[in-house]
XYZ file of C-alpha atoms in Angstrom:
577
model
C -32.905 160.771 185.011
C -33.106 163.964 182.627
C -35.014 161.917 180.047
C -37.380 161.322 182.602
C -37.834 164.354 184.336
C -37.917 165.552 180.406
C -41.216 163.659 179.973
C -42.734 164.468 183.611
C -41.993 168.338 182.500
C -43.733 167.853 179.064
C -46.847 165.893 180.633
C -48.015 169.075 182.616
C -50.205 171.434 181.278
C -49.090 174.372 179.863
C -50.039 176.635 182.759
C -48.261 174.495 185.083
C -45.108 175.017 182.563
C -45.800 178.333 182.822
C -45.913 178.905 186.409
C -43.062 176.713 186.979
C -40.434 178.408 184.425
C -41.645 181.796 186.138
C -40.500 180.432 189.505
C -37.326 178.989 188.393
C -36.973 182.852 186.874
C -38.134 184.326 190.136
C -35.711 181.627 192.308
C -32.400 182.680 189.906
C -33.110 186.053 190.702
C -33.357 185.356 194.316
C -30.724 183.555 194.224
C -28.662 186.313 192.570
C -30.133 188.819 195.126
C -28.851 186.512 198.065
C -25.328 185.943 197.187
C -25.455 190.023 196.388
C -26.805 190.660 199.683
C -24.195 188.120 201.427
C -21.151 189.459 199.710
C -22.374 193.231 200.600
C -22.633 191.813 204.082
C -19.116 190.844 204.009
C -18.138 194.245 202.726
C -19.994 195.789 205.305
C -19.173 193.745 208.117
C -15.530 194.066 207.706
C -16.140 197.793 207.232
C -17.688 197.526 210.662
C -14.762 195.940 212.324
C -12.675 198.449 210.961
C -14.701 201.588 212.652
C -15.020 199.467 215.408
C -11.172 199.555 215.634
C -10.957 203.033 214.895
C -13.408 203.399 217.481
C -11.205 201.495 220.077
C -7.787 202.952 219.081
C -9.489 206.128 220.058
C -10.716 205.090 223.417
C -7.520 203.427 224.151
C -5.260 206.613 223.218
C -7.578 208.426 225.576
C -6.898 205.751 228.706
C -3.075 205.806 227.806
C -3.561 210.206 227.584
C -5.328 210.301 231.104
C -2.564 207.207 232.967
C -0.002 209.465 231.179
C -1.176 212.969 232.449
C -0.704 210.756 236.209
C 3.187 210.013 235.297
C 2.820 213.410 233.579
C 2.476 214.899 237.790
C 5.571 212.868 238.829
C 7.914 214.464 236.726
C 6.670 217.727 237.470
C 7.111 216.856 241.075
C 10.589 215.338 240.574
C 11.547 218.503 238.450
C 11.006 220.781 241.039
C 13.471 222.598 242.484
C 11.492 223.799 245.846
C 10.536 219.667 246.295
C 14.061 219.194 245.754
C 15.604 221.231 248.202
C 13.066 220.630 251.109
C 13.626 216.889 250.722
C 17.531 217.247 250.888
C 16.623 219.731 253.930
C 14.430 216.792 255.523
C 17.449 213.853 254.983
C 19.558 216.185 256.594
C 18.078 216.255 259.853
C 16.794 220.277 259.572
C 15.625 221.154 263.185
C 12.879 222.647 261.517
C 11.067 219.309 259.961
C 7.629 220.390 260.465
C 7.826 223.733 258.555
C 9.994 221.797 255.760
C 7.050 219.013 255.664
C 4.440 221.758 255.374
C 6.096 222.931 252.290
C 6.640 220.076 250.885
C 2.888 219.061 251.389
C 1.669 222.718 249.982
C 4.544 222.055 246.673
C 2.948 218.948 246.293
C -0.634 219.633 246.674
C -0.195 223.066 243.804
C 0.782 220.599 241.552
C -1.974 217.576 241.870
C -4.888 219.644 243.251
C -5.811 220.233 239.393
C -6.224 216.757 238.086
C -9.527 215.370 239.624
C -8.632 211.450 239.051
C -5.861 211.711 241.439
C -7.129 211.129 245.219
C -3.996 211.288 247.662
C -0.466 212.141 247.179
C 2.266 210.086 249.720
C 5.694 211.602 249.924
C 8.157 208.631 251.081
C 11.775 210.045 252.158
C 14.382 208.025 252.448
C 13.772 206.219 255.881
C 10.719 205.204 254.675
C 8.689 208.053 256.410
C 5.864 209.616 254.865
C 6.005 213.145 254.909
C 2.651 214.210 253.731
C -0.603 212.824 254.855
C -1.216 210.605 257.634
C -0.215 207.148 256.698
C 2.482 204.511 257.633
C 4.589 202.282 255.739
C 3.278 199.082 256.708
C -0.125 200.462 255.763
C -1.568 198.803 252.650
C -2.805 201.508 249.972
C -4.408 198.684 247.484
C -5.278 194.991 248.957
C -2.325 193.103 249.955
C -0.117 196.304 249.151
C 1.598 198.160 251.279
C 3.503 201.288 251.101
C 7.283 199.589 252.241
C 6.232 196.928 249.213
C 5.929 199.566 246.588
C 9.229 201.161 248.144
C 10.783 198.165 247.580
C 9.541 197.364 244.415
C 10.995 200.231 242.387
C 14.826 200.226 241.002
C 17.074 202.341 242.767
C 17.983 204.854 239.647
C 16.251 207.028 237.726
C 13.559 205.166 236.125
C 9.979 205.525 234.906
C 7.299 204.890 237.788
C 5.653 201.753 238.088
C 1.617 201.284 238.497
C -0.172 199.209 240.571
C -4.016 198.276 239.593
C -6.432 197.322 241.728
C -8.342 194.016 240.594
C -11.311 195.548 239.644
C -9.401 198.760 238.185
C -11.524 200.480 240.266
C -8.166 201.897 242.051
C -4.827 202.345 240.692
C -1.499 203.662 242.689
C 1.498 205.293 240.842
C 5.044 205.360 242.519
C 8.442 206.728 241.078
C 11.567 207.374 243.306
C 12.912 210.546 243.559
C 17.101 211.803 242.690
C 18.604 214.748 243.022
C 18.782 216.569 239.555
C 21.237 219.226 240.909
C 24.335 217.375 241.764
C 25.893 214.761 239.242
C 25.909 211.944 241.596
C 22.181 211.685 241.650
C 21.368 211.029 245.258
C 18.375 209.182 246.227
C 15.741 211.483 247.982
C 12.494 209.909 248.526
C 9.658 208.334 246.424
C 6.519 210.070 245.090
C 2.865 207.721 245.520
C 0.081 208.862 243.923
C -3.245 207.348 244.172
C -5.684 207.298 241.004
C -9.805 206.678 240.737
C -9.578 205.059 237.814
C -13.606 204.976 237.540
C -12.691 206.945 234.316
C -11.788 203.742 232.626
C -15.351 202.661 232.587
C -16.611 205.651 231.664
C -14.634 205.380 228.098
C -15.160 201.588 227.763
C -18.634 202.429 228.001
C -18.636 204.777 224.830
C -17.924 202.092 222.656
C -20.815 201.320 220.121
C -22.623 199.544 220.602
C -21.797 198.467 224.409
C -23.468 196.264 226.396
C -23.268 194.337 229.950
C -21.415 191.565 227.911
C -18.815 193.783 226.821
C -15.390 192.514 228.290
C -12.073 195.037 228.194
C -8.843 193.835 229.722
C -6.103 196.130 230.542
C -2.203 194.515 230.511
C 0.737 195.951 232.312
C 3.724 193.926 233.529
C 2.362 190.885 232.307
C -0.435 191.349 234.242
C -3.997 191.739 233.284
C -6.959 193.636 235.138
C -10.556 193.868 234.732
C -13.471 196.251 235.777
C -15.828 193.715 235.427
C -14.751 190.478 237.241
C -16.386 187.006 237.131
C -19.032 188.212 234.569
C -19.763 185.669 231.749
C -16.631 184.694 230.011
C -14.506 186.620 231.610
C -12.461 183.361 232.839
C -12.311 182.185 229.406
C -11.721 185.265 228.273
C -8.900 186.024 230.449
C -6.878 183.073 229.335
C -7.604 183.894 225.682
C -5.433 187.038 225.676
C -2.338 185.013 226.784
C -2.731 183.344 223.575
C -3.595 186.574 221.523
C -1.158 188.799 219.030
C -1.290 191.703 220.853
C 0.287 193.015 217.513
C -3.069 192.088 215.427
C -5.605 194.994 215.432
C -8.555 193.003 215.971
C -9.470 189.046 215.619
C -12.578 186.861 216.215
C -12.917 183.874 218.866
C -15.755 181.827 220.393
C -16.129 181.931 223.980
C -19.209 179.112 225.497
C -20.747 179.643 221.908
C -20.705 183.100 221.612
C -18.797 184.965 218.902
C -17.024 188.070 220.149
C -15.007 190.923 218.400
C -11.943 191.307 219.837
C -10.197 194.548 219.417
C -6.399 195.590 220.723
C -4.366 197.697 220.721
C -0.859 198.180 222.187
C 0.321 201.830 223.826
C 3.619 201.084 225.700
C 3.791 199.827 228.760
C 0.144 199.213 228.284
C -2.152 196.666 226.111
C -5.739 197.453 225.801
C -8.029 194.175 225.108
C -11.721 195.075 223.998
C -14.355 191.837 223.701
C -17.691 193.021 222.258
C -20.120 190.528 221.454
C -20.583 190.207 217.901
C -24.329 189.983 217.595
C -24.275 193.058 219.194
C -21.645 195.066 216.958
C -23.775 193.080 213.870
C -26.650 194.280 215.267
C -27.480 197.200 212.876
C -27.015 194.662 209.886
C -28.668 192.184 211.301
C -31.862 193.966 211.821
C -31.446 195.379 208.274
C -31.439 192.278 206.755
C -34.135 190.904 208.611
C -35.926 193.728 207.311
C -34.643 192.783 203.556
C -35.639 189.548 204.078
C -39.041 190.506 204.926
C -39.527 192.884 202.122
C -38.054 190.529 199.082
C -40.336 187.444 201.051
C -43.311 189.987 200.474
C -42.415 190.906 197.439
C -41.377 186.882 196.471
C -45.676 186.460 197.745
C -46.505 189.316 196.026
C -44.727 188.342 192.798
C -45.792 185.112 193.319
C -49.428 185.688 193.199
C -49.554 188.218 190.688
C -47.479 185.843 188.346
C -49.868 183.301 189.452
C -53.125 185.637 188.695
C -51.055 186.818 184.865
C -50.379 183.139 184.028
C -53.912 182.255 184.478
C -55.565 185.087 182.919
C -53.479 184.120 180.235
C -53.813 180.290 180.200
C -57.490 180.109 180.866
C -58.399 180.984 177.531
C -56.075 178.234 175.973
C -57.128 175.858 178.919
C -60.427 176.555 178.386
C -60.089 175.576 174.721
C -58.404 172.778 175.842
C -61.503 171.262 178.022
C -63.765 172.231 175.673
C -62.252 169.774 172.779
C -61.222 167.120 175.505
C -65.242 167.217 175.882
C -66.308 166.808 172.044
C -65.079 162.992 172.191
C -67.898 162.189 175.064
C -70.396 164.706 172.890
C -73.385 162.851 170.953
C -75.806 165.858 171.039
C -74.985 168.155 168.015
C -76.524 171.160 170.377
C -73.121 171.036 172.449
C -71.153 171.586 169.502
C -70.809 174.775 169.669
C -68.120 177.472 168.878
C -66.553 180.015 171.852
C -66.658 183.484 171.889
C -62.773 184.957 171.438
C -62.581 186.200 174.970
C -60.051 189.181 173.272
C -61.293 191.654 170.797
C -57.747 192.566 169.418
C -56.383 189.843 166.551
C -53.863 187.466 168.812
C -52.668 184.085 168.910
C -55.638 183.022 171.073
C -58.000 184.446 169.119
C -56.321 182.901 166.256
C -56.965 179.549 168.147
C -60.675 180.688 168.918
C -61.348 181.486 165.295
C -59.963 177.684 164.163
C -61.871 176.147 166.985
C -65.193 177.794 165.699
C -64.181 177.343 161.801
C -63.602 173.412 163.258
C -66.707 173.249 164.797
C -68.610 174.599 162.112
C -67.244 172.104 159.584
C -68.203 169.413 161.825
C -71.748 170.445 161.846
C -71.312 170.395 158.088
C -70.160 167.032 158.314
C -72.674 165.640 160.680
C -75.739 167.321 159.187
C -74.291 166.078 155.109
C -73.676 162.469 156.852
C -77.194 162.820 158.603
C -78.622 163.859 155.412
C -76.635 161.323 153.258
C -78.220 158.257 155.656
C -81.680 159.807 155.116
C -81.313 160.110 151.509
C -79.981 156.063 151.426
C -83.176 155.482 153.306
C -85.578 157.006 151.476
C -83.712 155.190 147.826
C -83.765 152.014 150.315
C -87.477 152.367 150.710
C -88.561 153.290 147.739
C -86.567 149.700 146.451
C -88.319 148.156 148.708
C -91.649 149.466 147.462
C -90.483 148.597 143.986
C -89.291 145.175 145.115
C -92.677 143.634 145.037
C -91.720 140.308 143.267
C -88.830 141.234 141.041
C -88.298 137.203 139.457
C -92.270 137.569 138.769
C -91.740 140.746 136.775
C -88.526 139.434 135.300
C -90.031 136.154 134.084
C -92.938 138.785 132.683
C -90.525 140.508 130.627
C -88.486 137.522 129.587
C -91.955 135.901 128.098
C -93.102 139.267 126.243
C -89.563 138.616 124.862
C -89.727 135.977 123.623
C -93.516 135.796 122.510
C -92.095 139.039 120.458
C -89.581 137.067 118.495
C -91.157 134.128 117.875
C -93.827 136.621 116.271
C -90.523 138.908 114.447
C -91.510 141.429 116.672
C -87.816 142.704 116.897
C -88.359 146.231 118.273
C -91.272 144.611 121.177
C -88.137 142.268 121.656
C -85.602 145.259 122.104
C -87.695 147.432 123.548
C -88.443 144.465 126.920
C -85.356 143.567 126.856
C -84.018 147.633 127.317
C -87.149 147.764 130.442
C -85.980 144.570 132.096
C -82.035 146.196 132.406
C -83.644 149.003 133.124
C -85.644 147.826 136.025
C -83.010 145.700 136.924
C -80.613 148.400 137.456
C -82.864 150.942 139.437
C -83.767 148.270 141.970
C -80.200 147.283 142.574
C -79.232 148.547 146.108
C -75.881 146.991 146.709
C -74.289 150.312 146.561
C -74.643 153.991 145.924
C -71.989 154.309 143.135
C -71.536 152.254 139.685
C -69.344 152.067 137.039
C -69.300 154.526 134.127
C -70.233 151.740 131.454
C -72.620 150.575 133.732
C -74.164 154.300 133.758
C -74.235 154.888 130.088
C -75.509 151.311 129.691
C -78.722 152.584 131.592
C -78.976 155.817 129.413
C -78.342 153.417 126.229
C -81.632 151.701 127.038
C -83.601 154.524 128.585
C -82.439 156.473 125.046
C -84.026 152.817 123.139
C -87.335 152.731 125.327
C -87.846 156.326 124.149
C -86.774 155.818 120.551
C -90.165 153.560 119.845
C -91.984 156.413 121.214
C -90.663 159.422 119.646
C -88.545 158.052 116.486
C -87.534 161.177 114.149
C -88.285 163.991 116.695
C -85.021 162.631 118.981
C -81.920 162.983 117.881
C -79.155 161.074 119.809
C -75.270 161.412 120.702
C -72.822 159.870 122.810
C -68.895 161.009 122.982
C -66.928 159.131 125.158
C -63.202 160.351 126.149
C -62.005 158.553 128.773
C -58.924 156.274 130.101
C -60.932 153.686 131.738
C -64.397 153.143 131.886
C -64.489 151.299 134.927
C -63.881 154.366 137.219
C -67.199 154.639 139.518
C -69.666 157.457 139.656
C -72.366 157.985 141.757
C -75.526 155.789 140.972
C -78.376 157.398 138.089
C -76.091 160.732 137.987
C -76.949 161.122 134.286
C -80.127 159.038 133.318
C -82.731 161.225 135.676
C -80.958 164.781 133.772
C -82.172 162.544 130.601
C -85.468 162.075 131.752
C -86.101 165.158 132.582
C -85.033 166.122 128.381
C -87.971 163.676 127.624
C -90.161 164.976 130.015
C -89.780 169.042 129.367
C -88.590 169.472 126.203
C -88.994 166.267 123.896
C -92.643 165.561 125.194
C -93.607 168.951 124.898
C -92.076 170.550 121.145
C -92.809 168.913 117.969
C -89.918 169.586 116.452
C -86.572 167.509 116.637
C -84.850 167.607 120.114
C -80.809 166.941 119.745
C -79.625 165.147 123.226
C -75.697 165.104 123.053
C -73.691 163.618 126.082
C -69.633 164.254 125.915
C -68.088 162.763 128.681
C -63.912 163.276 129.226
C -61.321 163.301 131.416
C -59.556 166.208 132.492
C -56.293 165.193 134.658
C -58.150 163.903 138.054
C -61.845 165.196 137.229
C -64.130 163.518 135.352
C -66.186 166.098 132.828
C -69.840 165.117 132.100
C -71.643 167.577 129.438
C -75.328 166.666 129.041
C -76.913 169.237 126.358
C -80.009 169.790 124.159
C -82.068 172.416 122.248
C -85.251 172.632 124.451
C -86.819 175.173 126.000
C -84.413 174.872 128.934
C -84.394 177.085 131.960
C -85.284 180.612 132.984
C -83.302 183.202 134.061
C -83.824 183.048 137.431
C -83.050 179.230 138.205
C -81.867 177.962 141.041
C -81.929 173.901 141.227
C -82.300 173.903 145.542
C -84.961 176.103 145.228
C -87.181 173.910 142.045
C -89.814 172.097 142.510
C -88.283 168.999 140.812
C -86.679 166.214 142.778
C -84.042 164.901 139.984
C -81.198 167.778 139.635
C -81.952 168.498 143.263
C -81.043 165.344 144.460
C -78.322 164.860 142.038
C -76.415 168.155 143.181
C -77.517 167.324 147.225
C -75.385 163.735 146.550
C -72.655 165.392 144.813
C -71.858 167.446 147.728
C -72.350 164.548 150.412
C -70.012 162.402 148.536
C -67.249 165.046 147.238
C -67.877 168.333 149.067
C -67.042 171.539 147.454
C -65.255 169.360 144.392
C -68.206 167.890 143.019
C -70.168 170.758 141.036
C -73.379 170.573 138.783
C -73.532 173.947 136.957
C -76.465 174.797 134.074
C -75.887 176.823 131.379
C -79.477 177.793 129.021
C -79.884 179.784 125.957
C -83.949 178.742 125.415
C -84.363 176.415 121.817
C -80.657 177.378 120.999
C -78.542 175.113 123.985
C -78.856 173.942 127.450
C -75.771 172.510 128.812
C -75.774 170.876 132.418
C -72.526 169.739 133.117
C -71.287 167.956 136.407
C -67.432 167.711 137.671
C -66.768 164.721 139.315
C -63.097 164.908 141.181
C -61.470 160.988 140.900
C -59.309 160.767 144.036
C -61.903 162.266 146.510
C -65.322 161.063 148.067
C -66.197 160.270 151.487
């Protein structure tokens, strides 16, 4: 599986490579961002839950602070000495019960006409008769709660109070019986029933942040539990929930119908303070913030995407470019299209590196095709010109081989040698099979060229051959030396009466073969340059040295006039094309 996706990777282009190790980049580092950004959510989440806490532990000691201030009133009232003494006064049967009850209404009133949450103060004595304000004892303060219940309800010694919540909390009623604190035996004198708007516990639940119609708070007392908000959404659920809660926990999570919600508690004996606040809403803030993250990094992901995607091509369409361009020379035929590309950078760089080789490649293959091109017209013209000569070549032969021997049978030995040098001769320079001959077979044609001359010239040429070779059977290029002898003949023998010296020294020097053709003519001027004569020979001898060995194969002329001209050619012996 790796091998393969190995060779899938490898058979993309390189700006594909490109663009996809940049997004594996980009991905790690989003990757990276994420699980930074999740475990900074965790740290700030729980940090949230924790001032959320902080935030209900303070609303909470303010509920228990205002229910306290309410039990606060009943032991002002029960430490009162007027109070005290009027009730004993009213047990007793004083004639004067109306002017006792007035006082103990005004006592009462001094003390719980300064705290605005309590509505109406009920002053039970011991036959169950309310003394203050109009109300009887079968009359129910709360629903389902009457005054002889709450009587009833409290222990009969000196005890805290005990509260009574309506269901919506909307109500509450506190009642504590009163004992005498000036005698020892602690006689029972009456109860104390205060009645509370406890619209004030809203008020704080709904300074919790953030708070919102879904927010649930549960208050527990006696085993009891009351709500300001009843039969909103979860409220059932929620209700039995807390049963099952540790009160002693400061604050939990639970699912109620697929909603997650913070639960917060805290305990403040005799009371238990429940807070459920939906947890999308407390997660609000950090929701929205990384919503907004998320937004920004995508943008920036798009952004960084298309600018990496813009780079990478700026950068690969050069190379790509190059790419096409040779991926097109294979299906090229016209040499016109062949040509080299303009480094699209001015500075020296790899890719204009790349550029420079491309041109430098295209430029030698233009050499190529224009030396091949040349080398094929050159073959046709020699193919041509044998065909010319090829006229009847056994007619001519069977010429020469009569003269021959017409020439001996008349001891004509020189006519004799002299045909017989012209027939090889002729022989040889019609021969087309190939371009290239042995080196024997080379000198061979300069031996009898050298002989046809000889009968011509006699004492004014002077002849010599060095030979220094391993093998003599290494080819050269066809006629390489016999036209460079010609030419001897033709401008310096034919032309000077006295002697001409031809000397040929031919060696081999590690893999080049040395050819040294030299003689005491007139030789060249100053000035020459052999692809700018007139002359065909050294011109076409140097123009096939180059087609078939390139740079390696070298004619050079050296010429000090009627002292020494020396041509020499370098043939290399493990190179032509």
């Amino acid at each position: 599986m790796i091998n393969k996706f190995k060779r899938s990777f490898q058979a993309k282009s390189f700006n594909t490579k490109f663009q996809i190790l940049v997004l594996v980049i980009a991905s790690f580092f989003l990757v990276t961002v994420f699980s930074i950004s999740c475990i900074w959510r965790k740290a700030l989440v729980n940090q949230l839950y924790t001032n959320a806490y902080r935030e209900v532990s303070t609303i909470s000691s303010n509920l228990s602070d205002k229910l306290s201030d309410i039990q606060y009133l009943t032991y002002r009232i029960i430490d009162n000495d007027a109070i005290q003494k009027l009730l004993i006064e009213d047990n007793a049967g004083n004639a004067n019960q109306q002017a006792t009850r007035n006082g103990l209404r005004y006592q009462i009133n001094s003390i719980t006409r300064d705290t605005g949450s309590v509505q109406t103060a009920y002053l039970i004595n011991t036959d169950n008769i309310n003394l203050i304000n109009f109300i009887n004892n079968t009359d129910n303060i709360l629903p389902e709660l009457s005054i002889e219940e709450i009587v009833a309800n409290l222990p009969n010694n000196p005890s805290i109070g005990q509260w009574h919540f309506s269901e919506n909390l909307t109500r509450a009623v506190y009642a504590r019986k009163i004992f005498s604190t000036n005698t020892s035996s602690l006689d029972y004198l009456g109860t104390i029933i205060l009645t509370v708007d406890t619209t004030f516990i809203m008020r704080e639940i709904k300074k919790i942040s953030p708070y919102s119609e879904d927010t649930l708070f549960f208050l527990r007392y006696n085993n009891e539990t009351f709500t300001p908000k009843l039969n909103q959404k979860n409220e059932i659920q929620a209700r039995q929930k807390i049963n099952s809660l540790d009160l002693k926990q400061s604050y939990s999570r639970l699912l109620l119908e697929n909603d997650i919600y913070y639960v917060g508690q805290r305990t403040i004996d005799p009371f238990s303070f429940v807070y459920f606040v939906p947890n999308k809403n407390l997660l609000k803030q950090i929701t929205n913030l990384q919503i907004l993250l998320f937004s920004i990094f995508s943008l920036l992901f798009i952004l960084f995407f298309l600018a990496i995607n813009r780079i990478t091509k700026q950068l690969t369409a050069p190379i790509s470019h190059l790419a096409h361009k040779m991926r097109k020379l294979t299906d090229m035929n016209d040499l016109e299209h062949f040509t080299p590309l303009p480094s699209p950078y001015e500075e020296q760089n790899e890719v204009t590196i790349l550029y420079n080789s491309y041109d430098a490649m295209i430029h030698e293959i233009k050499k190529l095709i224009k030396d091949n091109y040349e080398m094929k017209i050159l073959s046709q013209e020699i193919e041509l010109k044998a065909l010319q000569a090829q006229l009847d070549p056994h007619f001519l032969y069977n010429t020469l081989d009569s003269i021959h021997w017409l020439a001996l049978e008349n001891d004509q030995i020189e006519i004799s040698d002299m045909v017989t040098s012209l027939a090889y001769l002729f022989r040889k320079k019609i021969d087309n099979a190939s371009s290239f001959m042995s080196l024997s077979d080379e000198i061979e044609i300069v031996n009898a060229y050298i002989t046809i001359q000889k009968f011509r010239f006699q004492s004014r040429l002077q002849y010599h051959l060095t030979l220094n070779v391993v093998d003599d059977s290494i080819e050269i290029p066809k006629f390489i030396i016999q036209p460079i002898v010609e030419n001897i003949f033709k401008y310096a023998v034919d032309k000077q009466d006295t002697p001409v010296s031809i000397t040929i020294d031919i060696k081999q020097h590690k893999e080049c073969l040395q050819i040294k053709i030299s003689d005491n003519g007139p030789g060249f001027p100053k000035d020459f340059i052999v692809e700018e004569s007139t002359g065909i020979g050294l011109k076409n001898i140097k123009k096939r040295l180059k087609l078939y060995y390139g740079n390696k194969g070298q004619l050079s002329i050296y010429s000090v006039p009627f002292e020494q001209t020396i041509i020499k050619i370098e043939i290399p012996l493990n190179l032509r094309r």
